[in-house]
mmCIF file of C-alpha atoms in Angstrom:
data_model
loop_
_atom_site.group_PDB
_atom_site.id
_atom_site.type_symbol
_atom_site.label_atom_id
_atom_site.label_comp_id
_atom_site.label_asym_id
_atom_site.label_seq_id
_atom_site.Cartn_x
_atom_site.Cartn_y
_atom_site.Cartn_z
ATOM 1 C CA UNK A 1 0.089 -0.036 0.025
ATOM 2 C CA UNK A 2 1.191 3.475 -0.867
ATOM 3 C CA UNK A 3 2.259 5.588 2.063
ATOM 4 C CA UNK A 4 -0.062 8.297 3.313
ATOM 5 C CA UNK A 5 2.407 11.011 2.125
ATOM 6 C CA UNK A 6 2.640 9.890 -1.434
ATOM 7 C CA UNK A 7 -1.064 9.258 -1.842
ATOM 8 C CA UNK A 8 -1.884 13.050 -1.694
ATOM 9 C CA UNK A 9 -0.456 13.579 -5.138
ATOM 10 C CA UNK A 10 -1.811 10.511 -6.680
ATOM 11 C CA UNK A 11 -4.456 10.643 -9.332
ATOM 12 C CA UNK A 12 -7.625 8.605 -8.842
ATOM 13 C CA UNK A 13 -7.374 4.899 -9.642
ATOM 14 C CA UNK A 14 -9.563 2.030 -10.425
ATOM 15 C CA UNK A 15 -9.835 -0.348 -7.481
ATOM 16 C CA UNK A 16 -11.791 -3.572 -7.228
ATOM 17 C CA UNK A 17 -14.646 -2.413 -4.874
ATOM 18 C CA UNK A 18 -16.164 0.683 -3.258
ATOM 19 C CA UNK A 19 -15.182 -0.732 0.184
ATOM 20 C CA UNK A 20 -11.506 -0.975 -0.976
ATOM 21 C CA UNK A 21 -11.742 2.327 -2.500
ATOM 22 C CA UNK A 22 -13.038 3.891 0.661
ATOM 23 C CA UNK A 23 -10.454 2.281 2.763
ATOM 24 C CA UNK A 24 -7.555 3.588 0.655
ATOM 25 C CA UNK A 25 -9.111 6.967 0.173
ATOM 26 C CA UNK A 26 -9.565 7.550 3.813
ATOM 27 C CA UNK A 27 -5.803 7.434 4.113
ATOM 28 C CA UNK A 28 -5.909 10.721 2.206
ATOM 29 C CA UNK A 29 -8.199 12.177 4.978
ATOM 30 C CA UNK A 30 -5.639 11.155 7.553
ATOM 31 C CA UNK A 31 -2.621 12.307 5.491
ATOM 32 C CA UNK A 32 -0.136 14.195 7.390
ATOM 33 C CA UNK A 33 -0.372 17.750 6.138
ATOM 34 C CA UNK A 34 2.719 19.821 5.868
ATOM 35 C CA UNK A 35 4.232 19.648 9.267
ATOM 36 C CA UNK A 36 5.724 22.694 10.924
ATOM 37 C CA UNK A 37 9.469 22.132 11.729
ATOM 38 C CA UNK A 38 11.087 24.476 13.297
ATOM 39 C CA UNK A 39 2.309 42.874 21.772
ATOM 40 C CA UNK A 40 -0.806 42.129 23.803
ATOM 41 C CA UNK A 41 -2.612 45.468 23.886
ATOM 42 C CA UNK A 42 -5.730 46.183 21.873
ATOM 43 C CA UNK A 43 -5.300 49.304 19.680
ATOM 44 C CA UNK A 44 -7.440 48.057 16.748
ATOM 45 C CA UNK A 45 -10.882 48.665 15.735
ATOM 46 C CA UNK A 46 -12.834 45.284 15.608
ATOM 47 C CA UNK A 47 -16.202 44.204 14.798
ATOM 48 C CA UNK A 48 -18.088 41.058 15.768
ATOM 49 C CA UNK A 49 -20.956 39.193 14.174
ATOM 50 C CA UNK A 50 -22.557 36.282 16.176
ATOM 51 C CA UNK A 51 -22.830 33.623 13.451
ATOM 52 C CA UNK A 52 -25.008 30.530 14.069
ATOM 53 C CA UNK A 53 -24.912 27.325 11.912
ATOM 54 C CA UNK A 54 -28.048 25.694 10.703
ATOM 55 C CA UNK A 55 -29.443 22.792 12.625
ATOM 56 C CA UNK A 56 -28.435 19.377 11.450
ATOM 57 C CA UNK A 57 -30.708 17.801 8.933
ATOM 58 C CA UNK A 58 -31.837 14.214 8.231
ATOM 59 C CA UNK A 59 -29.212 11.890 6.736
ATOM 60 C CA UNK A 60 -29.798 11.102 3.043
ATOM 61 C CA UNK A 61 -27.406 8.169 2.882
ATOM 62 C CA UNK A 62 -28.127 6.039 5.886
ATOM 63 C CA UNK A 63 -24.825 6.469 7.562
ATOM 64 C CA UNK A 64 -24.763 8.200 10.912
ATOM 65 C CA UNK A 65 -21.433 9.277 12.558
ATOM 66 C CA UNK A 66 -21.232 10.504 16.151
ATOM 67 C CA UNK A 67 -18.328 11.977 18.039
ATOM 68 C CA UNK A 68 -17.599 10.446 21.385
ATOM 69 C CA UNK A 69 -19.658 11.838 24.217
ATOM 70 C CA UNK A 70 -17.884 14.293 26.381
ATOM 71 C CA UNK A 71 -17.035 12.911 29.850
ATOM 72 C CA UNK A 72 -17.681 15.784 32.091
ATOM 73 C CA UNK A 73 -20.812 16.695 34.105
ATOM 74 C CA UNK A 74 -21.870 19.740 32.375
ATOM 75 C CA UNK A 75 -23.740 20.195 29.176
ATOM 76 C CA UNK A 76 -21.942 22.175 26.468
ATOM 77 C CA UNK A 77 -23.209 25.276 24.909
ATOM 78 C CA UNK A 78 -21.862 26.803 21.637
ATOM 79 C CA UNK A 79 -21.708 30.244 19.883
ATOM 80 C CA UNK A 80 -19.859 31.255 16.721
ATOM 81 C CA UNK A 81 -18.122 34.592 16.481
ATOM 82 C CA UNK A 82 -16.763 36.476 13.678
ATOM 83 C CA UNK A 83 -13.919 38.818 14.750
ATOM 84 C CA UNK A 84 -12.234 41.512 12.347
ATOM 85 C CA UNK A 85 -8.757 43.062 13.336
ATOM 86 C CA UNK A 86 -8.723 46.364 11.299
ATOM 87 C CA UNK A 87 -5.258 47.159 12.634
ATOM 88 C CA UNK A 88 -3.802 44.296 10.498
ATOM 89 C CA UNK A 89 -3.784 43.530 6.706
ATOM 90 C CA UNK A 90 -4.334 39.879 6.046
ATOM 91 C CA UNK A 91 -0.906 38.434 5.102
ATOM 92 C CA UNK A 92 -2.336 35.943 2.517
ATOM 93 C CA UNK A 93 -5.012 38.117 0.835
ATOM 94 C CA UNK A 94 -2.545 41.011 0.812
ATOM 95 C CA UNK A 95 -5.427 43.452 1.353
ATOM 96 C CA UNK A 96 -8.414 43.801 3.655
ATOM 97 C CA UNK A 97 -8.297 43.283 7.474
ATOM 98 C CA UNK A 98 -7.507 40.189 9.321
ATOM 99 C CA UNK A 99 -10.375 37.950 10.237
ATOM 100 C CA UNK A 100 -11.116 35.182 12.548
ATOM 101 C CA UNK A 101 -13.894 32.637 13.002
ATOM 102 C CA UNK A 102 -14.206 31.372 16.481
ATOM 103 C CA UNK A 103 -16.432 28.598 17.983
ATOM 104 C CA UNK A 104 -16.901 29.278 21.846
ATOM 105 C CA UNK A 105 -17.955 26.313 23.894
ATOM 106 C CA UNK A 106 -18.805 26.629 27.383
ATOM 107 C CA UNK A 107 -20.549 24.788 30.492
ATOM 108 C CA UNK A 108 -24.355 25.113 29.956
ATOM 109 C CA UNK A 109 -27.675 24.035 31.462
ATOM 110 C CA UNK A 110 -28.959 20.802 30.375
ATOM 111 C CA UNK A 111 -31.982 20.610 27.900
ATOM 112 C CA UNK A 112 -31.340 24.124 26.547
ATOM 113 C CA UNK A 113 -30.298 25.230 22.947
ATOM 114 C CA UNK A 114 -30.574 23.375 19.739
ATOM 115 C CA UNK A 115 -28.352 20.957 17.690
ATOM 116 C CA UNK A 116 -25.780 22.204 14.987
ATOM 117 C CA UNK A 117 -23.943 20.804 12.135
ATOM 118 C CA UNK A 118 -20.486 19.633 12.262
ATOM 119 C CA UNK A 119 -19.589 21.602 9.111
ATOM 120 C CA UNK A 120 -21.479 23.415 6.515
ATOM 121 C CA UNK A 121 -22.043 21.582 3.309
ATOM 122 C CA UNK A 122 -19.597 23.701 1.332
ATOM 123 C CA UNK A 123 -16.981 23.358 4.184
ATOM 124 C CA UNK A 124 -17.377 19.613 4.063
ATOM 125 C CA UNK A 125 -17.427 19.487 0.209
ATOM 126 C CA UNK A 126 -14.139 21.395 0.080
ATOM 127 C CA UNK A 127 -12.388 19.220 2.595
ATOM 128 C CA UNK A 128 -13.439 16.016 0.873
ATOM 129 C CA UNK A 129 -12.420 17.409 -2.544
ATOM 130 C CA UNK A 130 -9.024 18.445 -1.073
ATOM 131 C CA UNK A 131 -8.441 14.947 0.378
ATOM 132 C CA UNK A 132 -9.526 13.264 -2.870
ATOM 133 C CA UNK A 133 -12.662 11.775 -1.157
ATOM 134 C CA UNK A 134 -15.573 13.544 -2.643
ATOM 135 C CA UNK A 135 -16.481 10.529 -4.917
ATOM 136 C CA UNK A 136 -16.205 8.171 -1.763
ATOM 137 C CA UNK A 137 -17.696 9.784 1.199
ATOM 138 C CA UNK A 138 -20.920 11.744 0.868
ATOM 139 C CA UNK A 139 -20.938 15.331 1.992
ATOM 140 C CA UNK A 140 -23.770 14.582 4.329
ATOM 141 C CA UNK A 141 -21.576 12.247 6.235
ATOM 142 C CA UNK A 142 -19.434 15.186 7.584
ATOM 143 C CA UNK A 143 -22.200 17.726 7.791
ATOM 144 C CA UNK A 144 -24.427 15.198 9.679
ATOM 145 C CA UNK A 145 -21.738 14.047 12.158
ATOM 146 C CA UNK A 146 -23.511 14.301 15.550
ATOM 147 C CA UNK A 147 -21.800 16.493 18.073
ATOM 148 C CA UNK A 148 -22.699 17.197 21.705
ATOM 149 C CA UNK A 149 -22.808 20.923 21.916
ATOM 150 C CA UNK A 150 -25.945 23.032 21.513
ATOM 151 C CA UNK A 151 -26.142 26.542 20.046
ATOM 152 C CA UNK A 152 -27.844 29.181 22.258
ATOM 153 C CA UNK A 153 -27.721 26.915 25.295
ATOM 154 C CA UNK A 154 -28.053 28.860 28.606
ATOM 155 C CA UNK A 155 -24.702 29.116 30.328
ATOM 156 C CA UNK A 156 -24.066 27.723 33.783
ATOM 157 C CA UNK A 157 -23.157 30.596 36.058
ATOM 158 C CA UNK A 158 -19.560 30.729 37.225
ATOM 159 C CA UNK A 159 -16.072 31.669 36.360
ATOM 160 C CA UNK A 160 -14.082 29.131 34.254
ATOM 161 C CA UNK A 161 -10.600 29.009 32.786
ATOM 162 C CA UNK A 162 -10.326 29.623 29.060
ATOM 163 C CA UNK A 163 -8.604 27.455 26.531
ATOM 164 C CA UNK A 164 -7.755 28.647 23.056
ATOM 165 C CA UNK A 165 -7.565 25.830 20.374
ATOM 166 C CA UNK A 166 -5.702 26.329 17.060
ATOM 167 C CA UNK A 167 -6.199 23.598 14.341
ATOM 168 C CA UNK A 168 -3.692 22.019 11.773
ATOM 169 C CA UNK A 169 -2.782 23.949 8.559
ATOM 170 C CA UNK A 170 -5.363 23.535 5.895
ATOM 171 C CA UNK A 171 -8.097 21.821 8.189
ATOM 172 C CA UNK A 172 -11.172 23.518 9.894
ATOM 173 C CA UNK A 173 -11.400 24.255 13.528
ATOM 174 C CA UNK A 174 -14.119 21.685 13.683
ATOM 175 C CA UNK A 175 -11.536 18.868 13.663
ATOM 176 C CA UNK A 176 -10.931 19.634 17.311
ATOM 177 C CA UNK A 177 -14.565 19.312 18.313
ATOM 178 C CA UNK A 178 -14.346 16.168 20.417
ATOM 179 C CA UNK A 179 -11.528 17.619 22.503
ATOM 180 C CA UNK A 180 -13.241 21.051 22.784
ATOM 181 C CA UNK A 181 -16.537 19.498 23.840
ATOM 182 C CA UNK A 182 -14.957 17.443 26.579
ATOM 183 C CA UNK A 183 -13.100 20.462 27.944
ATOM 184 C CA UNK A 184 -16.313 22.480 28.169
ATOM 185 C CA UNK A 185 -18.105 19.614 29.833
ATOM 186 C CA UNK A 186 -15.335 19.595 32.415
ATOM 187 C CA UNK A 187 -15.609 23.294 33.386
ATOM 188 C CA UNK A 188 -13.690 25.218 30.757
ATOM 189 C CA UNK A 189 -14.484 27.812 28.227
ATOM 190 C CA UNK A 190 -12.953 26.932 25.011
ATOM 191 C CA UNK A 191 -12.299 29.091 21.962
ATOM 192 C CA UNK A 192 -11.466 27.169 18.757
ATOM 193 C CA UNK A 193 -10.104 29.426 16.078
ATOM 194 C CA UNK A 194 -10.148 29.396 12.303
ATOM 195 C CA UNK A 195 -7.485 31.751 10.905
ATOM 196 C CA UNK A 196 -8.589 33.271 7.680
ATOM 197 C CA UNK A 197 -7.307 31.794 4.410
ATOM 198 C CA UNK A 198 -5.478 28.900 6.241
ATOM 199 C CA UNK A 199 -7.962 26.119 5.803
ATOM 200 C CA UNK A 200 -9.350 24.600 2.412
ATOM 201 C CA UNK A 201 -12.622 26.180 3.336
ATOM 202 C CA UNK A 202 -14.082 28.088 6.137
ATOM 203 C CA UNK A 203 -17.645 29.730 6.137
ATOM 204 C CA UNK A 204 -17.673 33.435 7.173
ATOM 205 C CA UNK A 205 -20.675 35.766 7.335
ATOM 206 C CA UNK A 206 -22.362 37.093 4.319
ATOM 207 C CA UNK A 207 -22.202 33.738 2.443
ATOM 208 C CA UNK A 208 -18.401 33.921 1.954
ATOM 209 C CA UNK A 209 -16.300 30.711 2.010
ATOM 210 C CA UNK A 210 -12.671 31.605 2.467
ATOM 211 C CA UNK A 211 -10.300 29.197 0.673
ATOM 212 C CA UNK A 212 -6.618 28.496 1.629
ATOM 213 C CA UNK A 213 -4.697 31.260 -0.002
ATOM 214 C CA UNK A 214 -1.864 30.385 2.389
ATOM 215 C CA UNK A 215 -1.532 26.903 0.930
ATOM 216 C CA UNK A 216 -0.430 28.598 -2.375
ATOM 217 C CA UNK A 217 1.975 30.826 -0.740
ATOM 218 C CA UNK A 218 3.631 28.743 1.880
ATOM 219 C CA UNK A 219 6.452 26.835 0.435
ATOM 220 C CA UNK A 220 9.379 26.697 2.878
ATOM 221 C CA UNK A 221 10.238 27.141 6.494
ATOM 222 C CA UNK A 222 9.989 30.814 6.379
ATOM 223 C CA UNK A 223 6.456 30.557 5.152
ATOM 224 C CA UNK A 224 5.461 28.146 8.008
ATOM 225 C CA UNK A 225 7.004 30.633 10.478
ATOM 226 C CA UNK A 226 4.756 33.259 9.017
ATOM 227 C CA UNK A 227 1.780 30.963 9.660
ATOM 228 C CA UNK A 228 2.890 30.339 13.237
ATOM 229 C CA UNK A 229 3.847 34.066 14.018
ATOM 230 C CA UNK A 230 0.605 35.293 12.517
ATOM 231 C CA UNK A 231 -1.565 32.981 14.534
ATOM 232 C CA UNK A 232 0.149 34.108 17.549
ATOM 233 C CA UNK A 233 -0.992 37.617 16.854
ATOM 234 C CA UNK A 234 -4.358 36.199 16.068
ATOM 235 C CA UNK A 235 -4.536 34.752 19.582
ATOM 236 C CA UNK A 236 -3.563 37.866 21.332
ATOM 237 C CA UNK A 237 -6.193 39.814 19.410
ATOM 238 C CA UNK A 238 -8.812 37.301 20.319
ATOM 239 C CA UNK A 239 -7.806 37.538 24.068
ATOM 240 C CA UNK A 240 -8.211 41.278 23.823
ATOM 241 C CA UNK A 241 -11.518 40.888 22.430
ATOM 242 C CA UNK A 242 -12.783 38.183 24.837
ATOM 243 C CA UNK A 243 -11.204 39.705 27.995
ATOM 244 C CA UNK A 244 -10.829 43.561 27.483
ATOM 245 C CA UNK A 245 -12.792 46.380 28.819
ATOM 246 C CA UNK A 246 -15.526 45.873 26.182
ATOM 247 C CA UNK A 247 -15.733 42.062 25.343
ATOM 248 C CA UNK A 248 -17.278 41.062 22.104
ATOM 249 C CA UNK A 249 -18.894 37.839 23.438
ATOM 250 C CA UNK A 250 -22.146 38.208 25.371
ATOM 251 C CA UNK A 251 -21.027 35.386 27.723
ATOM 252 C CA UNK A 252 -17.508 36.814 28.374
ATOM 253 C CA UNK A 253 -18.329 37.060 32.068
ATOM 254 C CA UNK A 254 -17.846 33.334 32.320
ATOM 255 C CA UNK A 255 -14.029 33.650 31.705
ATOM 256 C CA UNK A 256 -11.576 33.741 34.436
ATOM 257 C CA UNK A 257 -9.008 36.115 33.032
ATOM 258 C CA UNK A 258 -6.280 34.882 35.328
ATOM 259 C CA UNK A 259 -6.343 31.424 33.946
ATOM 260 C CA UNK A 260 -5.806 31.254 30.233
ATOM 261 C CA UNK A 261 -4.075 28.542 28.319
ATOM 262 C CA UNK A 262 -3.736 27.243 24.760
ATOM 263 C CA UNK A 263 -3.392 24.044 22.776
ATOM 264 C CA UNK A 264 -2.855 23.422 19.099
ATOM 265 C CA UNK A 265 -2.659 20.647 16.524
ATOM 266 C CA UNK A 266 0.128 20.562 14.050
ATOM 267 C CA UNK A 267 1.219 23.981 13.226
ATOM 268 C CA UNK A 268 -1.334 25.061 15.721
ATOM 269 C CA UNK A 269 1.004 23.575 18.199
ATOM 270 C CA UNK A 270 3.856 25.663 17.076
ATOM 271 C CA UNK A 271 1.434 28.590 17.221
ATOM 272 C CA UNK A 272 0.829 27.745 20.808
ATOM 273 C CA UNK A 273 4.514 28.164 21.826
ATOM 274 C CA UNK A 274 4.706 31.379 19.760
ATOM 275 C CA UNK A 275 1.632 32.924 21.426
ATOM 276 C CA UNK A 276 2.958 32.015 24.910
ATOM 277 C CA UNK A 277 6.357 33.654 24.085
ATOM 278 C CA UNK A 278 4.562 36.826 22.962
ATOM 279 C CA UNK A 279 1.746 37.056 25.487
ATOM 280 C CA UNK A 280 2.233 36.449 29.158
ATOM 281 C CA UNK A 281 -1.584 35.997 29.705
ATOM 282 C CA UNK A 282 -1.294 32.478 28.442
ATOM 283 C CA UNK A 283 -0.249 30.447 31.404
ATOM 284 C CA UNK A 284 0.262 27.007 29.925
ATOM 285 C CA UNK A 285 0.374 25.161 26.519
ATOM 286 C CA UNK A 286 0.196 22.034 24.604
ATOM 287 C CA UNK A 287 1.593 21.187 21.345
ATOM 288 C CA UNK A 288 -0.161 18.091 19.689
ATOM 289 C CA UNK A 289 2.292 16.752 16.985
ATOM 290 C CA UNK A 290 3.419 20.019 15.515
ATOM 291 C CA UNK A 291 6.996 20.970 14.915
ATOM 292 C CA UNK A 292 8.226 24.316 16.285
ATOM 293 C CA UNK A 293 8.113 26.631 13.087
ATOM 294 C CA UNK A 294 8.541 29.530 15.417
ATOM 295 C CA UNK A 295 11.444 28.417 17.732
ATOM 296 C CA UNK A 296 11.059 28.617 21.437
ATOM 297 C CA UNK A 297 12.978 31.697 22.526
ATOM 298 C CA UNK A 298 16.357 31.191 24.097
ATOM 299 C CA UNK A 299 15.112 32.688 27.312
ATOM 300 C CA UNK A 300 12.396 30.179 27.404
ATOM 301 C CA UNK A 301 8.713 30.658 28.175
ATOM 302 C CA UNK A 302 9.189 32.329 31.522
ATOM 303 C CA UNK A 303 8.846 29.124 33.560
ATOM 304 C CA UNK A 304 5.278 28.286 32.222
ATOM 305 C CA UNK A 305 4.363 24.724 31.815
ATOM 306 C CA UNK A 306 4.292 23.080 28.320
ATOM 307 C CA UNK A 307 3.532 19.662 27.114
ATOM 308 C CA UNK A 308 4.525 17.769 23.821
ATOM 309 C CA UNK A 309 1.984 15.306 22.870
ATOM 310 C CA UNK A 310 2.984 13.378 19.872
ATOM 311 C CA UNK A 311 2.509 10.391 17.520
ATOM 312 C CA UNK A 312 4.492 7.288 17.756
ATOM 313 C CA UNK A 313 7.326 8.640 15.542
ATOM 314 C CA UNK A 314 7.776 11.874 17.763
ATOM 315 C CA UNK A 315 9.936 10.539 20.334
ATOM 316 C CA UNK A 316 13.653 11.874 20.712
ATOM 317 C CA UNK A 317 15.200 11.999 17.490
ATOM 318 C CA UNK A 318 11.940 11.931 15.643
ATOM 319 C CA UNK A 319 11.683 15.615 15.017
ATOM 320 C CA UNK A 320 14.705 18.121 14.893
ATOM 321 C CA UNK A 321 12.667 21.089 16.304
ATOM 322 C CA UNK A 322 11.434 19.107 19.199
ATOM 323 C CA UNK A 323 14.905 17.964 20.113
ATOM 324 C CA UNK A 324 16.296 21.388 19.610
ATOM 325 C CA UNK A 325 13.729 23.228 21.763
ATOM 326 C CA UNK A 326 13.017 20.763 24.534
ATOM 327 C CA UNK A 327 15.924 22.090 26.669
ATOM 328 C CA UNK A 328 14.547 25.652 26.230
ATOM 329 C CA UNK A 329 11.230 24.906 27.865
ATOM 330 C CA UNK A 330 12.028 26.137 31.288
ATOM 331 C CA UNK A 331 9.028 25.260 33.254
ATOM 332 C CA UNK A 332 7.130 22.032 34.200
ATOM 333 C CA UNK A 333 7.173 19.893 31.102
ATOM 334 C CA UNK A 334 6.299 16.513 29.666
ATOM 335 C CA UNK A 335 7.282 14.826 26.382
ATOM 336 C CA UNK A 336 4.526 12.161 25.684
ATOM 337 C CA UNK A 337 3.708 9.956 22.649
ATOM 338 C CA UNK A 338 1.185 7.363 21.785
ATOM 339 C CA UNK A 339 2.049 4.066 20.337
ATOM 340 C CA UNK A 340 0.425 3.182 16.998
ATOM 341 C CA UNK A 341 -0.640 6.690 16.435
ATOM 342 C CA UNK A 342 -0.501 9.200 13.534
ATOM 343 C CA UNK A 343 -0.503 12.849 13.006
ATOM 344 C CA UNK A 344 -4.223 13.068 13.082
ATOM 345 C CA UNK A 345 -4.719 10.909 16.222
ATOM 346 C CA UNK A 346 -5.333 13.998 18.234
ATOM 347 C CA UNK A 347 -8.289 15.186 15.958
ATOM 348 C CA UNK A 348 -11.730 13.908 15.265
ATOM 349 C CA UNK A 349 -10.745 12.130 12.122
ATOM 350 C CA UNK A 350 -9.747 8.672 13.497
ATOM 351 C CA UNK A 351 -13.072 8.450 15.395
ATOM 352 C CA UNK A 352 -15.106 9.327 12.256
ATOM 353 C CA UNK A 353 -13.093 6.890 10.152
ATOM 354 C CA UNK A 354 -13.630 4.075 12.744
ATOM 355 C CA UNK A 355 -17.393 4.464 12.522
ATOM 356 C CA UNK A 356 -17.220 4.376 8.752
ATOM 357 C CA UNK A 357 -15.308 1.066 9.040
ATOM 358 C CA UNK A 358 -12.203 2.721 7.389
ATOM 359 C CA UNK A 359 -9.207 1.799 9.550
ATOM 360 C CA UNK A 360 -5.850 3.528 9.010
ATOM 361 C CA UNK A 361 -3.264 0.740 8.694
ATOM 362 C CA UNK A 362 -0.382 3.200 9.279
ATOM 363 C CA UNK A 363 -1.925 4.466 12.550
ATOM 364 C CA UNK A 364 -3.788 1.448 14.068
ATOM 365 C CA UNK A 365 -4.680 2.988 17.440
ATOM 366 C CA UNK A 366 -8.543 2.707 17.347
ATOM 367 C CA UNK A 367 -10.416 5.939 16.813
ATOM 368 C CA UNK A 368 -12.408 5.963 20.150
ATOM 369 C CA UNK A 369 -9.106 5.183 22.021
ATOM 370 C CA UNK A 370 -7.466 8.100 20.197
ATOM 371 C CA UNK A 371 -10.006 10.386 21.530
ATOM 372 C CA UNK A 372 -10.006 9.050 25.071
ATOM 373 C CA UNK A 373 -6.303 9.304 25.400
ATOM 374 C CA UNK A 374 -6.083 12.785 23.907
ATOM 375 C CA UNK A 375 -8.838 13.989 26.231
ATOM 376 C CA UNK A 376 -7.130 12.223 29.239
ATOM 377 C CA UNK A 377 -3.789 13.925 28.962
ATOM 378 C CA UNK A 378 -4.813 17.302 27.857
ATOM 379 C CA UNK A 379 -7.639 17.590 30.394
ATOM 380 C CA UNK A 380 -5.223 16.381 32.998
ATOM 381 C CA UNK A 381 -2.551 19.055 32.044
ATOM 382 C CA UNK A 382 -4.938 21.837 32.298
ATOM 383 C CA UNK A 383 -6.647 20.602 35.408
ATOM 384 C CA UNK A 384 -3.173 20.517 37.109
ATOM 385 C CA UNK A 385 -1.939 23.906 35.866
ATOM 386 C CA UNK A 386 -4.901 26.010 35.647
ATOM 387 C CA UNK A 387 -7.095 24.214 38.248
ATOM 388 C CA UNK A 388 -4.325 23.424 40.761
ATOM 389 C CA UNK A 389 -5.351 19.814 41.098
ATOM 390 C CA UNK A 390 -2.469 17.425 40.927
ATOM 391 C CA UNK A 391 -2.827 14.676 38.270
ATOM 392 C CA UNK A 392 -0.809 11.502 38.891
ATOM 393 C CA UNK A 393 -1.407 10.379 35.247
ATOM 394 C CA UNK A 394 1.074 13.032 34.222
ATOM 395 C CA UNK A 395 3.820 11.707 36.532
ATOM 396 C CA UNK A 396 4.588 8.431 34.403
ATOM 397 C CA UNK A 397 3.321 5.466 32.683
ATOM 398 C CA UNK A 398 -0.118 4.001 33.846
ATOM 399 C CA UNK A 399 -1.149 0.427 33.644
ATOM 400 C CA UNK A 400 -4.341 1.250 32.032
ATOM 401 C CA UNK A 401 -2.684 3.167 29.137
ATOM 402 C CA UNK A 402 0.094 0.855 27.832
ATOM 403 C CA UNK A 403 0.064 2.860 24.660
ATOM 404 C CA UNK A 404 1.453 6.054 26.317
ATOM 405 C CA UNK A 405 5.197 6.562 26.432
ATOM 406 C CA UNK A 406 6.910 9.240 28.500
ATOM 407 C CA UNK A 407 10.288 10.569 27.236
ATOM 408 C CA UNK A 408 13.073 12.129 29.257
ATOM 409 C CA UNK A 409 15.746 13.274 26.731
#
């Protein structure tokens, strides 16, 4: 079987059955995308539009996919925000202000709000086309994926830590939904960010679907660093708008401004370290299988905690930037990998694939287990460093998690 890396550029080929075609094509969905290797004041005009997604409709193809249920005791509310930073020109479009789409999730009251789609039809179509799966997986399979958040749900009164999530390059913020929902169900406010022109398709207000202009322009390490550094500035802008004097989100009072952290997948992980280096409000960070396109500063991250959470090949010697920057992480730190895992293990993709009966032979860790382990270690990290609750699971190997490796270079 061709490797996942080589399959992205292959032309469609005739295979003996639809089932075989689907199994092979799914590897394109789980294809490792280009991996990253290597001021906080608000002085900008900004606008915000509360953007809701249409309720999920009936499945037309008979396939029902459902993300794993959150494990916390709270229901999960959701609201989408559109943010515009008029102090910056978008680096990929070359004109117009920088824009973000942000999905806010928060602890909510049970039995309030309405269900939402996983992706819009056009977002799902563009993702499938980009992965070469549009003739194999119906658009409705992705748009109809069942989530566990509810739009317009009434928030549960309280003050909660804020976690910012940044997705991988070219993919939508929805790919981190299972993790975001679990964090919210356990007492966190979560802001998952789509950075304009950095996914194959993201819906914005006014019927616009922004395509990946960055994909056409990022060709080398300097380009990936631009992505990482730009996202760092995006996050500081987002924090300004959520926690500043006139917050744009109507439920901003839920946020405990003294407890803010960030996690990212792929280049979103590099952006996490870059954002921490630039913005002292971010108290802790997790890099999920992304190289450090923006190097960790020689001066470190001010003693703040940081966790590397990687696929099986990400142990010492597996990524030059991790080896290079590990000594520079100057606070509490962990380097953890999962056996039998791949680049997308930390996203929703393996769980969706498993329910479609499409295993990934190159990353055989089951989809449900991928979600379970990702949630376990990310939530434990934030519970310890934002919640002040020691988490023994972070101290070393656990008998009930033989797939997990702790590294001490």
